[in-house]
Coordinates of C-alpha atoms in Angstrom, one line a residue:
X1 CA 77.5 -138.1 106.8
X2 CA 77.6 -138.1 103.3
X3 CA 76.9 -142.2 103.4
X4 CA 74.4 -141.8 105.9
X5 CA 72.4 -139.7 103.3
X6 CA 72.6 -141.5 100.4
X7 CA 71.4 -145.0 102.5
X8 CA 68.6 -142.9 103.6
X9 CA 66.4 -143.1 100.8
X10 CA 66.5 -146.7 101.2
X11 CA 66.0 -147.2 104.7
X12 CA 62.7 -145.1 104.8
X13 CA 61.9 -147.3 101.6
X14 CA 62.8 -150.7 103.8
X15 CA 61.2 -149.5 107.4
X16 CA 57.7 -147.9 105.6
X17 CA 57.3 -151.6 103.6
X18 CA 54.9 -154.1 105.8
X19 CA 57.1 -156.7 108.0
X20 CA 56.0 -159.6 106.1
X21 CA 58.0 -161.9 108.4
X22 CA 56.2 -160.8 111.4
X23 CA 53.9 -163.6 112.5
X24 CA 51.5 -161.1 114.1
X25 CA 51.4 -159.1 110.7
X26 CA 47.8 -159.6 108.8
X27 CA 48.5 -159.8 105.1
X28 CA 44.8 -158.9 103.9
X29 CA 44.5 -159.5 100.3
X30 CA 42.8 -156.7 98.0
X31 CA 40.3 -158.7 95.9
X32 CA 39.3 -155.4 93.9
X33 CA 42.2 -153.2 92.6
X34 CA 40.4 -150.0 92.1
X35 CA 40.5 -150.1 88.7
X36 CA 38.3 -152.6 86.7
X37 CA 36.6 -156.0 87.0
X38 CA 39.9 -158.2 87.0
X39 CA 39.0 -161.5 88.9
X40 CA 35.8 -161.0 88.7
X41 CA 32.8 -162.5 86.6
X42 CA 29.3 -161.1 86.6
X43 CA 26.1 -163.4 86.4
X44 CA 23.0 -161.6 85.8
X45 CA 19.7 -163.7 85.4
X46 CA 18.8 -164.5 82.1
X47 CA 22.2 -163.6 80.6
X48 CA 25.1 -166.2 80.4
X49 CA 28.0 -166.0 82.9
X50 CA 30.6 -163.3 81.8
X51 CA 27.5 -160.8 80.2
X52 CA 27.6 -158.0 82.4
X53 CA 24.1 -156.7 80.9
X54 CA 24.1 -152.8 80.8
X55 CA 27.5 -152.6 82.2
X56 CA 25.5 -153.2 85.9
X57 CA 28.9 -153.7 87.4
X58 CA 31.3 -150.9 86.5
X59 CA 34.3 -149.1 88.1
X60 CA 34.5 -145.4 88.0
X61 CA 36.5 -143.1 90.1
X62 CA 38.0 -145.9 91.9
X63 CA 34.7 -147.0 93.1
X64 CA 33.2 -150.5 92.4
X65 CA 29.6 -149.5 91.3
X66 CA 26.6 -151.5 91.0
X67 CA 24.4 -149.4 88.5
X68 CA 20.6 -149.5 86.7
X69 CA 21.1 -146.5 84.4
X70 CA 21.1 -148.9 81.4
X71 CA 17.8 -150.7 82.5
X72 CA 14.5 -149.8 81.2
X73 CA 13.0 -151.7 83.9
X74 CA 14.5 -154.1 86.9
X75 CA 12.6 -157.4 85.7
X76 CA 13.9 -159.5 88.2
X77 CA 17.3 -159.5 86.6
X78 CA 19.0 -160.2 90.0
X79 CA 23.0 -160.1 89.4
X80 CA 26.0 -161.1 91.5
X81 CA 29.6 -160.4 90.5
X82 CA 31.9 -163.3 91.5
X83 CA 35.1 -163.8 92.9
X84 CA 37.2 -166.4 90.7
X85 CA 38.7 -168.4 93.7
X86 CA 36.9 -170.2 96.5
X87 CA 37.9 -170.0 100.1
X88 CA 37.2 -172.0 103.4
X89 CA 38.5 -170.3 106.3
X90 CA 39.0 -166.2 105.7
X91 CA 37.6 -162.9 106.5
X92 CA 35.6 -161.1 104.1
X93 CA 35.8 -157.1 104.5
X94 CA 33.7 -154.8 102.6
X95 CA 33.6 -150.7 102.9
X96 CA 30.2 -149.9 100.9
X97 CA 27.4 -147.3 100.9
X98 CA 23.6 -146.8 99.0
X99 CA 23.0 -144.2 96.6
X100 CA 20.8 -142.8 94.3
X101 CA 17.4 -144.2 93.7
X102 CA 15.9 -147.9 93.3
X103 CA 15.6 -149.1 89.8
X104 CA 12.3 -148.8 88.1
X105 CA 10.2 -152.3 88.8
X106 CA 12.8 -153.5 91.6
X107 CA 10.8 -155.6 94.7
X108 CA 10.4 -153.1 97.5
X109 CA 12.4 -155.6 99.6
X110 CA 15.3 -154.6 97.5
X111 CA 14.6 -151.0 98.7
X112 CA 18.9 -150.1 99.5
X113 CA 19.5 -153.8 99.7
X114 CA 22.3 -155.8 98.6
X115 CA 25.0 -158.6 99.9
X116 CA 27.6 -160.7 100.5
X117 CA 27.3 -164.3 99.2
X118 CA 30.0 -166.5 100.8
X119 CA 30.3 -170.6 100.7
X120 CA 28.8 -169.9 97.2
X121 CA 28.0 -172.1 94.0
X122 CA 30.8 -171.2 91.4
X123 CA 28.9 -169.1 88.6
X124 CA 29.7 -171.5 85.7
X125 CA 27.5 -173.9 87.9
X126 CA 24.5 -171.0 88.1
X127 CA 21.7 -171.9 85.5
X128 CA 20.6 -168.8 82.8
X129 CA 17.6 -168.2 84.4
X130 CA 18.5 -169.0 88.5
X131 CA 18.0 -165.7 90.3
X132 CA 20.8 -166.3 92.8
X133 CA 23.4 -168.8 94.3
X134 CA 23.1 -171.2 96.4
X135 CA 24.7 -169.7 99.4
X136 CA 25.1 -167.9 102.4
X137 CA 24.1 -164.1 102.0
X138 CA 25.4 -161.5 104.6
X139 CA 22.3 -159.2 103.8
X140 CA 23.4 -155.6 103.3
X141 CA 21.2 -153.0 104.1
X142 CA 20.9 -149.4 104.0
X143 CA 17.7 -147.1 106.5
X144 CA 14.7 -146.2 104.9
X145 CA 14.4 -142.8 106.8
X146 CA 11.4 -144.5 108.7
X147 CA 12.0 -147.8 109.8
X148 CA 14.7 -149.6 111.6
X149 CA 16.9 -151.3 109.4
X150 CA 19.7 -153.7 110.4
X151 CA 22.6 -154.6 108.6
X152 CA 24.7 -157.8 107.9
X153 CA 22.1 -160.0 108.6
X154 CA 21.4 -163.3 107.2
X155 CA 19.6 -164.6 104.3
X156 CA 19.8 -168.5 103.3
X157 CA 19.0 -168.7 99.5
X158 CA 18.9 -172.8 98.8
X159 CA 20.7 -173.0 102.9
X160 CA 20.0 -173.5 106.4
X161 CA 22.8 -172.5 109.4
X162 CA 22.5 -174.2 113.1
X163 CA 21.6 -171.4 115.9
X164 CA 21.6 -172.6 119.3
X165 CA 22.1 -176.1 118.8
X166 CA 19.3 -176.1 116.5
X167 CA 18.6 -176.4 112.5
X168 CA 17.2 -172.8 111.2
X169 CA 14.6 -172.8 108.5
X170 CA 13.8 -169.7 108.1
X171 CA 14.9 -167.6 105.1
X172 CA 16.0 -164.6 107.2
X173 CA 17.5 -163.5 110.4
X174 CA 18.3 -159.7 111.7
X175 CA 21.4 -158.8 113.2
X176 CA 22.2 -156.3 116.3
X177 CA 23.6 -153.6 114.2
X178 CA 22.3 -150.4 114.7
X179 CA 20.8 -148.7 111.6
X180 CA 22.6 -146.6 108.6
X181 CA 21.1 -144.3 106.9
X182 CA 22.0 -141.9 104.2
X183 CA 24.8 -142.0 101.9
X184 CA 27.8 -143.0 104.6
X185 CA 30.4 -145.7 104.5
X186 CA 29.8 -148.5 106.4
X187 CA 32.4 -151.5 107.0
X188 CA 31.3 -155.0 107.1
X189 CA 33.7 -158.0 108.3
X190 CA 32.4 -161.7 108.1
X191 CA 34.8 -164.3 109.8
X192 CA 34.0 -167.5 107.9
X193 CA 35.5 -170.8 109.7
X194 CA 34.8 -173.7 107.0
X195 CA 31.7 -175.2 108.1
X196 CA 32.1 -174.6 111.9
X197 CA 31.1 -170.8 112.2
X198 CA 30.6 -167.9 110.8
X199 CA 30.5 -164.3 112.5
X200 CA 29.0 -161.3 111.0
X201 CA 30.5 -158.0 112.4
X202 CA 29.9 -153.9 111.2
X203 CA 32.1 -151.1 112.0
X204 CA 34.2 -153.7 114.3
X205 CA 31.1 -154.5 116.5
X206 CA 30.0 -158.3 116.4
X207 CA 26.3 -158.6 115.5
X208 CA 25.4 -162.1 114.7
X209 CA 26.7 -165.4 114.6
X210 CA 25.5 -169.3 113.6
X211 CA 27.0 -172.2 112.8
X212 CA 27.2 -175.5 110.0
X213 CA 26.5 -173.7 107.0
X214 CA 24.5 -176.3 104.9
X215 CA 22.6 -177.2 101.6
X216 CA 18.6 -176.9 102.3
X217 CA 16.2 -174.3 102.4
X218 CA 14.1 -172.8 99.1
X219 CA 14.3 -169.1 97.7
X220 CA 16.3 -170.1 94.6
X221 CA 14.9 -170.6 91.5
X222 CA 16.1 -173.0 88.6
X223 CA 19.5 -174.5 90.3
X224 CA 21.1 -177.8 89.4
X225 CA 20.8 -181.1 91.6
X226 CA 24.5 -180.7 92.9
X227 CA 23.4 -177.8 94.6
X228 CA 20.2 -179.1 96.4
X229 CA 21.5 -181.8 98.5
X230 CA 19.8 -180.9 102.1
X231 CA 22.0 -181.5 104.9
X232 CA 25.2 -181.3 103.0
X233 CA 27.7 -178.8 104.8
X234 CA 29.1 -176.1 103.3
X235 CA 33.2 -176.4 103.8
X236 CA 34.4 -173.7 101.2
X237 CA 32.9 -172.4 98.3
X238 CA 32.3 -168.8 96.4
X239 CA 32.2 -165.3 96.8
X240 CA 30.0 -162.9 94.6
X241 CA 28.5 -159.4 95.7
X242 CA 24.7 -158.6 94.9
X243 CA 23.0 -156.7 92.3
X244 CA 19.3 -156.3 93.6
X245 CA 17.7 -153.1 92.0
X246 CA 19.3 -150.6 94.4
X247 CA 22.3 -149.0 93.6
X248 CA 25.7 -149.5 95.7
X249 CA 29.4 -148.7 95.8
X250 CA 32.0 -150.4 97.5
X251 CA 35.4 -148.5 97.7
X252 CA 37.1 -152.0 99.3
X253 CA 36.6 -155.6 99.4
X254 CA 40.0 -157.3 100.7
X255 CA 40.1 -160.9 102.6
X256 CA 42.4 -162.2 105.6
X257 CA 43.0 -165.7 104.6
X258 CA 43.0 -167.8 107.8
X259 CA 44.3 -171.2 106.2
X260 CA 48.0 -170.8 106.1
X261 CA 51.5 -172.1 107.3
X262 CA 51.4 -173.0 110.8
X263 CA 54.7 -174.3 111.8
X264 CA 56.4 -171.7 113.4
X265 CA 59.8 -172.5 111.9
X266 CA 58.7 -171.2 108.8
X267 CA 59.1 -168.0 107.4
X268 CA 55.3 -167.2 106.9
X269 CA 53.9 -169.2 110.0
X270 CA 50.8 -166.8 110.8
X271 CA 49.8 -166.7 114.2
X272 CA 46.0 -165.5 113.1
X273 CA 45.6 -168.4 110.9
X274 CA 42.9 -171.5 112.3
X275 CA 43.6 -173.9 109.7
X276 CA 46.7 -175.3 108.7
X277 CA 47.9 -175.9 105.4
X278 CA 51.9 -176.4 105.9
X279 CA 52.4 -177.4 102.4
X280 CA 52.1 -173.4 102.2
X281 CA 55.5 -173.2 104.5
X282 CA 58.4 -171.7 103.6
X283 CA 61.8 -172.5 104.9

């Protein structure tokens, strides 16, 4: 007995840590850590990548906050924070809500508006005075109290996606989701397969989806040649979150990699993953 209870401790330790040998277990990666800005590197137009202008991107309380309290006036200084890896096939999860008011002189578009910008320039590549990356944005977006309002939609800043067998131009298109309103949490997943498809889903409920991911398209100002190459899929590429006038909190943003060890002799074979990279096995 008096074994038993001194091995307890460390079986409760062992049997409450995550199986990380279980193929079916989903190792999602925290890309914030709840406590600053490691990893990440703001770009706010007209300041120089790294400047986090009025401390716009902050952590307090636990909370990643996008803030205005610093700005006299928007001014069209549209920020994104970005991630400091790329990534081809993943899920990208984000728990976020509005609050507050809009900035003074932000677009009434940007009325509780923000995003997720995947398959991204890098934000060394982003010019002083670009207003936003070349990319894929999952549109984030909070009700109005009069209007409806869907979120994760899609916005193509310097891009164009494939619906239906067909190239779409246009710079926006809605999702299904229902609208949110107020000041509650809302969770949105995207499921990013390299430049095959990409699936936008809220609260676990799939609401749009399109496919080849590609350079083309206006809406962004000032970006370099590399970036403007119409036609040219988009296989991997950033991650950044928006800064467009309204204030917004995210209390997570974690990511599922789906490129991983697929050989199931190996000790993190994943069945979840879709793209194999076996020069991640290990034996």
């Amino acid at each position: 007995m008096k074994l038993l209870l001194l091995l307890l401790p460390a079986l409760l330790f062992a049997a409450s840590k995550p199986n990380q040998g279980d193929p079916n277990h989903q190792e999602w990666i925290g890309l914030f850590n709840g406590k600053n800005l490691k990893g990440w590197t703001p770009k706010i137009r007209g300041y120089a990548p790294g400047e986090n202008f009025g401390k716009t991107f902050r952590v307090e309380k636990g909370l990643l906050k996008v803030s205005y309290d610093a700005y006299d006036t928007f001014n069209e200084r549209f920020g994104h924070l970005f991630y400091k890896d790329n990534f081809s096939y993943y899920v990208i999860a984000v728990e976020y809500r509005f609050t507050g008011e809009q900035a003074k002189g932000g677009p009434n578009w940007a009325l509780r508006n923000s995003g997720i910008m995947i398959h991204g320039q890098p934000a060394a590549t982003l010019t002083k005075s670009q207003d936003f990356p070349v990319s894929i944005e999952v549109q984030l977006l909070g009700g109005n109290g009069k209007d409806p309002r869907t979120t994760a939609n899609l916005c193509t800043p310097g891009t164009n996606v494939v619906r239906d067998g067909k190239l779409f131009t246009p710079h926006c298109l809605s999702s299904t989701s229902q609208t949110y309103a107020g000041e509650q949490w809302v969770r949105a997943e995207v499921r990013v397969l390299g430049n095959e498809r990409v699936e936008h889903r809220v609260n676990g409920e799939l609401v749009l989806s399109y496919e080849q991911p590609q350079l083309g398209g206006g809406n962004v100002k000032e970006a370099i040649p590399e970036w403007t190459q119409a036609g040219k899929l988009l296989s991997e590429g950033s991650i950044s979150l928006q800064s467009e006038s309204h204030p917004v909190e995210f209390r997570k943003v974690e990511l599922l990699n789906l490129k991983g060890c697929m050989d199931p002799k190996a000790k993190n074979f994943k069945h979840y993953y879709v793209k194999v990279d076996n020069a991640a096995c290990k034996f």
